[in-house]
CSV table of C-alpha atoms in Angstrom, one decimal:
chain,number,residue,atom,x,y,z
G,1,MET,CA,-7.1,18.4,-17.4
G,2,GLU,CA,-6.1,22.2,-17.1
G,3,ASN,CA,-4.2,23.9,-14.2
G,4,LYS,CA,-6.7,25.9,-12.1
G,5,LYS,CA,-6.4,27.9,-8.9
G,6,GLU,CA,-9.5,25.9,-7.7
G,7,MET,CA,-7.2,22.9,-7.5
G,8,ARG,CA,-5.7,24.3,-4.2
G,9,LYS,CA,-9.1,25.1,-2.5
G,10,TRP,CA,-9.3,21.9,-0.4
G,11,LEU,CA,-5.8,22.5,0.9
G,12,GLU,CA,-6.3,26.4,1.6
G,13,ASP,CA,-9.6,25.3,3.4
G,14,PHE,CA,-7.4,23.9,6.2
G,15,ASN,CA,-6.2,27.4,6.8
G,16,LEU,CA,-2.8,26.4,7.8
G,17,ASN,CA,0.2,28.7,8.4
G,18,HIS,CA,2.5,25.6,7.8
G,19,PRO,CA,2.8,22.8,5.3
G,20,LEU,CA,0.1,20.1,5.5
G,21,VAL,CA,1.0,17.2,7.8
G,22,ILE,CA,-0.4,13.8,7.3
G,23,ALA,CA,0.9,11.1,9.9
G,24,GLY,CA,0.3,7.9,11.6
G,25,PRO,CA,1.3,4.2,11.5
G,26,CYS,CA,2.1,2.3,8.4
G,27,SER,CA,-0.5,-0.2,9.3
G,28,ALA,CA,-3.3,-0.2,11.8
G,29,GLU,CA,-2.4,-3.0,14.0
G,30,THR,CA,-4.7,-2.9,16.9
G,31,GLU,CA,-7.3,-0.6,18.2
G,32,ASP,CA,-5.2,0.3,21.1
G,33,GLN,CA,-2.5,1.2,18.7
G,34,VAL,CA,-4.4,3.4,16.6
G,35,LEU,CA,-5.9,5.1,19.4
G,36,LYS,CA,-2.7,5.7,21.4
G,37,ILE,CA,-0.8,7.3,18.3
G,38,ALA,CA,-3.7,9.2,17.3
G,39,HIS,CA,-4.0,10.8,20.8
G,40,GLU,CA,-0.2,11.6,20.8
G,41,LEU,CA,-0.8,13.4,17.4
G,42,LYS,CA,-3.7,15.2,18.5
G,43,ASP,CA,-2.2,18.4,19.8
G,44,SER,CA,0.4,18.9,17.2
G,45,LYS,CA,0.4,20.3,13.7
G,46,VAL,CA,-0.9,17.0,12.2
G,47,SER,CA,-4.1,17.7,10.4
G,48,VAL,CA,-4.7,14.1,9.0
G,49,PHE,CA,-4.2,10.8,10.7
G,50,ARG,CA,-3.1,8.1,8.4
G,51,ALA,CA,-3.1,4.3,8.8
G,52,GLY,CA,-3.0,1.3,6.2
G,53,ILE,CA,-6.0,-0.9,6.4
G,54,TRP,CA,-5.1,-3.0,3.4
G,55,LYS,CA,-1.3,-3.6,2.9
G,56,PRO,CA,-0.1,-4.8,-0.7
G,57,ARG,CA,2.8,-6.8,0.0
G,58,THR,CA,5.5,-7.4,-2.7
G,59,ARG,CA,5.6,-11.1,-1.7
G,60,PRO,CA,3.0,-13.2,-0.1
G,61,GLY,CA,3.2,-14.1,3.6
G,62,GLY,CA,3.7,-10.6,5.1
G,63,PHE,CA,1.2,-8.7,7.2
G,64,GLU,CA,-1.4,-7.5,4.6
G,65,GLY,CA,-3.4,-5.4,6.9
G,66,VAL,CA,-6.4,-5.9,9.5
G,67,GLY,CA,-9.0,-5.3,6.8
G,68,GLU,CA,-12.5,-3.7,7.5
G,69,ILE,CA,-12.3,-3.7,11.3
G,70,GLY,CA,-9.5,-1.2,11.0
G,71,LEU,CA,-11.9,1.3,9.6
G,72,LYS,CA,-13.9,1.2,12.8
G,73,TRP,CA,-10.8,2.1,14.8
G,74,LEU,CA,-10.3,5.0,12.5
G,75,GLN,CA,-13.8,6.1,13.2
G,76,LYS,CA,-13.3,6.0,16.9
G,77,ALA,CA,-9.9,7.8,16.7
G,78,LYS,CA,-11.8,10.5,14.7
G,79,LYS,CA,-14.4,10.9,17.2
G,80,GLU,CA,-12.1,11.0,20.1
G,81,THR,CA,-9.4,13.4,18.6
G,82,GLY,CA,-11.1,15.4,15.8
G,83,LEU,CA,-8.3,14.3,13.4
G,84,LEU,CA,-9.3,13.8,9.9
G,85,MET,CA,-8.7,10.1,8.8
G,86,GLY,CA,-6.7,8.7,5.8
G,87,THR,CA,-6.0,5.4,4.4
G,88,GLU,CA,-4.8,3.8,1.0
G,89,VAL,CA,-7.5,2.2,-1.2
G,90,ALA,CA,-6.6,-0.4,-4.3
G,91,THR,CA,-10.1,-1.7,-5.2
G,92,ALA,CA,-13.6,-0.7,-5.7
G,93,ALA,CA,-14.5,-2.8,-2.6
G,94,HIS,CA,-11.8,-0.8,-0.5
G,95,CYS,CA,-13.4,2.5,-1.7
G,96,LYS,CA,-16.9,1.6,-0.8
G,97,LEU,CA,-15.9,0.4,2.7
G,98,ALA,CA,-13.7,3.5,3.2
G,99,LEU,CA,-16.8,5.8,2.1
G,100,GLU,CA,-19.2,3.8,4.4
G,101,HIS,CA,-16.9,4.5,7.4
G,102,ASP,CA,-16.5,8.2,6.4
G,103,ILE,CA,-12.8,8.2,5.9
G,104,ASP,CA,-11.8,11.6,4.9
G,105,VAL,CA,-8.8,11.3,2.7
G,106,LEU,CA,-8.1,8.4,0.3
G,107,TRP,CA,-5.1,7.7,-1.6
G,108,VAL,CA,-4.2,5.4,-4.6
G,109,GLY,CA,-0.9,3.4,-3.9
G,110,ALA,CA,2.0,3.4,-6.2
G,111,ARG,CA,1.4,-0.1,-7.3
G,112,THR,CA,-2.2,0.9,-8.1
G,113,THR,CA,-1.3,4.0,-10.0
G,114,ALA,CA,0.9,1.8,-12.4
G,115,ASN,CA,-2.4,0.0,-13.6
G,116,PRO,CA,-4.7,2.3,-15.4
G,117,PHE,CA,-7.6,-0.4,-15.2
G,118,ALA,CA,-7.4,-0.3,-11.5
G,119,VAL,CA,-7.3,3.4,-11.2
G,120,GLN,CA,-10.4,3.5,-13.5
G,121,GLU,CA,-12.3,1.2,-11.3
G,122,ILE,CA,-11.5,3.5,-8.3
G,123,ALA,CA,-12.4,6.6,-10.3
G,124,ASP,CA,-15.8,5.0,-11.1
G,125,THR,CA,-16.4,3.9,-7.7
G,126,LEU,CA,-15.6,7.5,-6.2
G,127,LYS,CA,-17.3,9.2,-8.8
G,128,GLY,CA,-18.5,12.7,-7.4
G,129,THR,CA,-17.1,12.2,-4.1
G,130,ASP,CA,-16.2,15.3,-1.9
G,131,LYS,CA,-13.4,13.2,-0.3
G,132,ILE,CA,-9.8,14.2,-0.8
G,133,VAL,CA,-8.3,11.8,-3.2
G,134,LEU,CA,-4.6,11.7,-3.6
G,135,VAL,CA,-2.5,9.8,-6.0
G,136,LYS,CA,1.0,8.5,-5.4
G,137,ASN,CA,3.5,8.4,-8.2
G,138,PRO,CA,3.5,5.0,-10.0
G,139,VAL,CA,6.6,2.6,-9.1
G,140,ASN,CA,8.2,3.3,-12.4
G,141,PRO,CA,9.3,6.8,-13.3
G,142,ASP,CA,6.5,7.8,-15.8
G,143,LEU,CA,5.1,11.2,-15.4
G,144,ALA,CA,2.4,10.5,-18.0
G,145,LEU,CA,1.2,7.4,-15.9
G,146,TRP,CA,1.1,9.5,-12.8
G,147,LEU,CA,-0.8,12.3,-14.4
G,148,GLY,CA,-3.2,9.8,-16.1
G,149,GLY,CA,-4.2,8.6,-12.7
G,150,VAL,CA,-5.2,12.0,-11.6
G,151,GLU,CA,-6.8,12.6,-14.9
G,152,ARG,CA,-9.0,9.6,-14.5
G,153,LEU,CA,-10.2,10.8,-11.1
G,154,HIS,CA,-10.7,14.3,-12.4
G,155,MET,CA,-12.8,13.0,-15.2
G,156,ALA,CA,-14.9,11.2,-12.7
G,157,GLY,CA,-16.0,14.6,-11.1
G,158,ILE,CA,-13.5,14.4,-8.2
G,159,GLU,CA,-12.4,18.0,-7.4
G,160,LYS,CA,-10.3,17.5,-4.1
G,161,LEU,CA,-7.2,16.0,-5.9
G,162,GLY,CA,-3.6,15.9,-5.1
G,163,VAL,CA,-0.4,13.9,-5.7
G,164,ILE,CA,2.1,12.3,-3.3
G,165,HIS,CA,5.8,11.9,-4.2
G,166,ARG,CA,7.0,8.5,-2.8
G,167,GLY,CA,10.0,7.8,-5.1
G,168,PHE,CA,10.5,5.3,-7.6
G,169,SER,CA,11.7,1.8,-7.5
G,170,THR,CA,15.3,0.8,-9.1
G,171,TYR,CA,17.4,-2.2,-9.2
G,172,GLU,CA,20.3,-0.4,-8.4
G,173,LYS,CA,21.6,-0.2,-4.8
G,174,THR,CA,21.3,3.5,-3.6
G,175,LYS,CA,20.9,5.4,-0.3
G,176,TYR,CA,17.3,5.5,-0.8
G,177,ARG,CA,14.6,2.7,-0.6
G,178,ASN,CA,12.8,4.3,-3.7
G,179,ILE,CA,15.0,7.0,-5.5
G,180,PRO,CA,13.4,10.4,-5.5
G,181,GLU,CA,13.9,11.3,-9.2
G,182,TRP,CA,13.3,14.9,-8.1
G,183,GLN,CA,13.0,16.2,-11.8
G,184,ILE,CA,9.8,14.2,-12.4
G,185,ALA,CA,8.0,15.9,-9.5
G,186,ILE,CA,9.4,19.3,-10.7
G,187,GLU,CA,8.1,18.6,-14.2
G,188,LEU,CA,4.6,17.9,-12.7
G,189,GLN,CA,4.9,21.2,-10.7
G,190,ASN,CA,5.5,23.0,-13.9
G,191,LYS,CA,2.7,21.5,-15.6
G,192,PHE,CA,0.3,21.8,-12.7
G,193,PRO,CA,1.6,24.5,-10.3
G,194,ASP,CA,-1.9,24.5,-8.4
G,195,LEU,CA,-2.1,20.8,-7.9
G,196,PRO,CA,-1.1,19.9,-4.2
G,197,LEU,CA,2.0,18.2,-4.0
G,198,ILE,CA,3.0,16.1,-1.0
G,199,ILE,CA,6.3,14.4,0.0
G,200,ASP,CA,6.3,10.8,1.3
G,201,PRO,CA,9.8,10.7,2.8
G,202,SER,CA,9.1,7.4,4.6
G,203,HIS,CA,8.9,5.5,1.5
G,204,ILE,CA,11.6,7.4,-0.3
G,205,THR,CA,14.0,6.8,2.3
G,206,GLY,CA,13.1,3.6,4.1
G,207,ASP,CA,15.3,5.0,6.9
G,208,ARG,CA,13.9,7.1,9.7
G,209,LYS,CA,17.5,8.8,10.0
G,210,MET,CA,16.7,10.5,6.6
G,211,ILE,CA,13.1,11.7,7.0
G,212,PHE,CA,14.1,15.3,8.0
G,213,GLU,CA,16.7,15.6,5.2
G,214,VAL,CA,14.3,14.6,2.5
G,215,THR,CA,11.3,16.4,3.8
G,216,GLN,CA,13.5,19.6,3.8
G,217,GLU,CA,14.6,19.1,0.5
G,218,ALA,CA,11.0,18.8,-0.6
G,219,LEU,CA,9.9,22.0,1.3
G,220,ASP,CA,12.8,23.8,-0.5
G,221,LEU,CA,11.3,22.8,-3.9
G,222,ASN,CA,7.9,24.3,-2.7
G,223,TYR,CA,5.9,21.0,-1.8
G,224,ASP,CA,2.6,21.6,0.0
G,225,GLY,CA,2.9,19.0,2.8
G,226,MET,CA,4.1,15.8,3.9
G,227,ILE,CA,3.1,12.3,4.8
G,228,ILE,CA,5.2,10.6,7.4
G,229,GLU,CA,4.7,7.2,8.9
G,230,THR,CA,4.6,7.6,12.8
G,231,HIS,CA,4.6,4.8,15.5
G,232,TYR,CA,5.1,4.8,19.1
G,233,ASP,CA,7.1,1.7,19.1
G,234,PRO,CA,8.7,1.7,15.5
G,235,ASP,CA,11.0,-0.9,16.0
G,236,ASN,CA,8.3,-3.4,16.6
G,237,ALA,CA,5.8,-2.2,13.9
G,238,TRP,CA,4.2,-4.9,11.9
G,239,SER,CA,5.4,-3.4,8.8
G,240,ASP,CA,7.9,-1.0,7.5
G,241,ALA,CA,9.6,-0.7,11.0
G,242,ALA,CA,12.8,0.9,9.9
G,243,GLN,CA,11.1,4.0,8.2
G,244,GLN,CA,8.8,5.0,11.1
G,245,VAL,CA,9.4,7.6,13.7
G,246,THR,CA,7.8,8.1,17.0
G,247,PRO,CA,5.3,11.0,17.5
G,248,ASP,CA,7.9,13.0,19.7
G,249,VAL,CA,10.5,12.7,16.7
G,250,LEU,CA,7.7,13.7,14.3
G,251,LYS,CA,7.0,16.8,16.2
G,252,GLN,CA,10.6,17.9,16.4
G,253,ILE,CA,11.2,17.2,12.7
G,254,ILE,CA,8.1,19.6,12.0
G,255,LYS,CA,9.7,22.2,14.4
G,256,ASP,CA,13.1,21.9,12.8
G,257,LEU,CA,11.8,22.1,9.3
G,258,THR,CA,12.6,25.6,7.5
G,259,ILE,CA,9.8,27.0,5.5
G,260,ARG,CA,11.1,29.0,2.7
G,261,LYS,CA,9.5,32.0,1.0
G,262,THR,CA,8.5,31.5,-2.7
G,263,ASP,CA,10.3,34.5,-3.8
G,264,ASP,CA,12.1,37.6,-2.7
G,265,THR,CA,11.3,40.9,-4.5
G,266,THR,CA,14.1,43.1,-3.0
G,267,ASP,CA,16.7,44.5,-5.5
G,268,GLU,CA,19.6,42.9,-4.0
G,269,TYR,CA,18.1,39.4,-4.3
G,270,SER,CA,17.1,40.1,-7.9
G,271,SER,CA,20.5,41.5,-8.9
G,272,LYS,CA,22.4,38.4,-7.4
G,273,MET,CA,20.1,35.9,-8.8
G,274,THR,CA,20.2,37.6,-12.3
G,275,LYS,CA,24.1,37.3,-12.3
G,276,LEU,CA,24.0,33.8,-11.1
G,277,ARG,CA,21.5,32.5,-13.4
G,278,ALA,CA,23.3,34.1,-16.3
G,279,ASN,CA,26.4,32.1,-15.1
G,280,ILE,CA,24.4,28.9,-15.0
G,281,ASP,CA,23.2,29.6,-18.7
G,282,VAL,CA,26.8,30.0,-19.9
G,283,LEU,CA,27.9,26.8,-18.2
G,284,ASP,CA,24.9,24.8,-19.3
G,285,ALA,CA,25.7,25.9,-23.0
G,286,ASN,CA,29.3,24.9,-22.4
G,287,LEU,CA,28.2,21.3,-21.3
G,288,LEU,CA,26.0,20.9,-24.4
G,289,GLU,CA,29.0,22.0,-26.4
G,290,LEU,CA,31.3,19.4,-24.7
G,291,LEU,CA,28.7,16.6,-24.8
G,292,GLY,CA,28.2,17.3,-28.7
G,293,LYS,CA,32.1,16.9,-29.1
G,294,ARG,CA,32.2,13.9,-27.0
G,295,MET,CA,29.7,12.2,-29.3
G,296,LYS,CA,31.5,13.0,-32.3
G,297,VAL,CA,34.4,11.2,-30.9
G,298,ALA,CA,32.1,8.3,-30.0
G,299,ASP,CA,31.1,8.2,-33.8
G,300,GLU,CA,34.7,8.1,-34.8
G,301,ILE,CA,35.2,5.2,-32.4
G,302,GLY,CA,32.2,3.3,-33.7
G,303,GLN,CA,33.6,3.6,-37.3
G,304,VAL,CA,36.9,2.2,-36.1
G,305,LYS,CA,35.1,-0.6,-34.4
G,306,LYS,CA,33.0,-1.4,-37.3
G,307,ASP,CA,36.0,-1.5,-39.8
G,308,ALA,CA,37.7,-3.8,-37.3
G,309,ASN,CA,34.6,-5.9,-36.8
G,310,VAL,CA,34.8,-5.3,-33.0
G,311,ALA,CA,31.6,-5.2,-30.6
G,312,ILE,CA,30.3,-2.0,-29.5
G,313,LEU,CA,30.2,-2.9,-25.9
G,314,GLN,CA,33.5,-3.0,-24.2
G,315,ASN,CA,32.9,-3.9,-20.4
G,316,ASN,CA,36.4,-3.6,-19.2
G,317,ARG,CA,36.7,0.0,-20.7
G,318,TRP,CA,33.3,1.0,-19.4
G,319,ASN,CA,34.0,-0.1,-15.9
G,320,GLU,CA,37.4,1.7,-15.9
G,321,ILE,CA,35.7,4.9,-17.0
G,322,LEU,CA,33.0,4.7,-14.3
G,323,GLY,CA,35.6,4.0,-11.6
G,324,LYS,CA,37.8,6.9,-12.7
G,325,MET,CA,34.9,9.2,-13.0
G,326,ILE,CA,33.5,8.4,-9.6
G,327,LEU,CA,36.9,9.2,-7.9
G,328,GLU,CA,37.1,12.4,-9.9
G,329,GLY,CA,33.5,13.4,-9.1
G,330,GLU,CA,34.1,13.1,-5.4
G,331,LYS,CA,37.0,15.6,-5.5
G,332,LYS,CA,34.6,18.1,-7.3
G,333,GLY,CA,31.8,17.6,-4.6
G,334,LEU,CA,29.6,15.3,-6.8
G,335,THR,CA,27.8,12.3,-5.2
G,336,GLU,CA,28.5,8.8,-6.5
G,337,GLU,CA,24.8,8.4,-7.4
G,338,PHE,CA,24.9,11.4,-9.7
G,339,VAL,CA,28.0,10.5,-11.4
G,340,LEU,CA,26.8,7.1,-12.0
G,341,ARG,CA,23.5,8.2,-13.4
G,342,MET,CA,25.1,10.9,-15.6
G,343,PHE,CA,27.9,8.6,-17.2
G,344,LYS,CA,25.2,5.7,-17.8
G,345,ALA,CA,23.1,8.2,-19.7
G,346,ILE,CA,26.2,9.4,-21.6
G,347,HIS,CA,27.4,6.0,-22.3
G,348,GLN,CA,23.9,4.8,-23.5
G,349,GLU,CA,23.9,8.0,-26.0
G,350,SER,CA,27.4,6.9,-27.1
G,351,ILE,CA,26.1,3.4,-27.7
G,352,GLY,CA,23.2,4.7,-29.7
G,353,HIS,CA,25.7,6.9,-32.0
G,354,GLN,CA,27.8,3.8,-32.5
G,355,GLU,CA,25.0,1.6,-33.4
G,356,LYS,CA,24.1,4.1,-36.1
G,357,ILE,CA,27.4,3.9,-37.5
G,358,PHE,CA,27.1,0.1,-37.5
G,359,ASN,CA,23.7,0.0,-39.3
G,360,ALA,CA,24.6,2.6,-41.7
């Protein structure tokens, strides 16, 4: 699959002067609920109404969606509001029913993207469709797997493709429900700059209070749109209550978002950026130089441990370093999350160096 300007055509055909907005409840619960929310979003910047019909739950026993009957509610909402309708599909049967009910936007969920067999089944079922098909990132941080899902759909002759960034699962406790791992989405952008990229702040944050913050960050990174879960009574939603916002809050979020220019061609801007980027280049080179020196010390430590027949991993020392660096990082304006991830990577590299010494 090659990047082509035509990848953006379906998005450009919306003829919007703002990022694409997809919104609606996490789950379609009742016909009245679907219609009420759809009507509240009708006269807003929302272009696509979303609602989960089939809900893949991590553990059995939770609300798993109303099924096919919900598609009829979406049909009715489309007729009454004129909004396009979107939902998640995870099987061939889902796809067939969605097409039969003229759903406009289909997306492949994170759990499904992680399973190439399931994605291929969906691609075969949707072969040649003119519907918009979006692919959420897989639950694990794997760009190749994410792009592989898009490529399977592309090979099935589906032209209206896009991706949704919903964050990645982690066993670590962070402020996010699913950590963004922005660099993975940025790398995807670099490979396919014309493949529409949509942020899903609801699933990244798991917290309605953080929706605006993450959406703005995505727009600052040139994302093309957002998909935000919206419910008139979020606290009593049947699924993912904490991450849904009311239609009024959604409208305010959209109003408050700042849309950035992609560039500035003025001489003043170019001059300032040239100087600052040169500064960054020097600092980055210094960082690599320091890391190289640190690993040489790690090699020496590995040799001393080997000579004394001492295990490589020293948990007390490692915890001492982490605690100290987190405190030092805070003084320098670095988040605890960043410091943890950075030093865990450095520690893993150090262990790798010492293992080479042990195995030499």
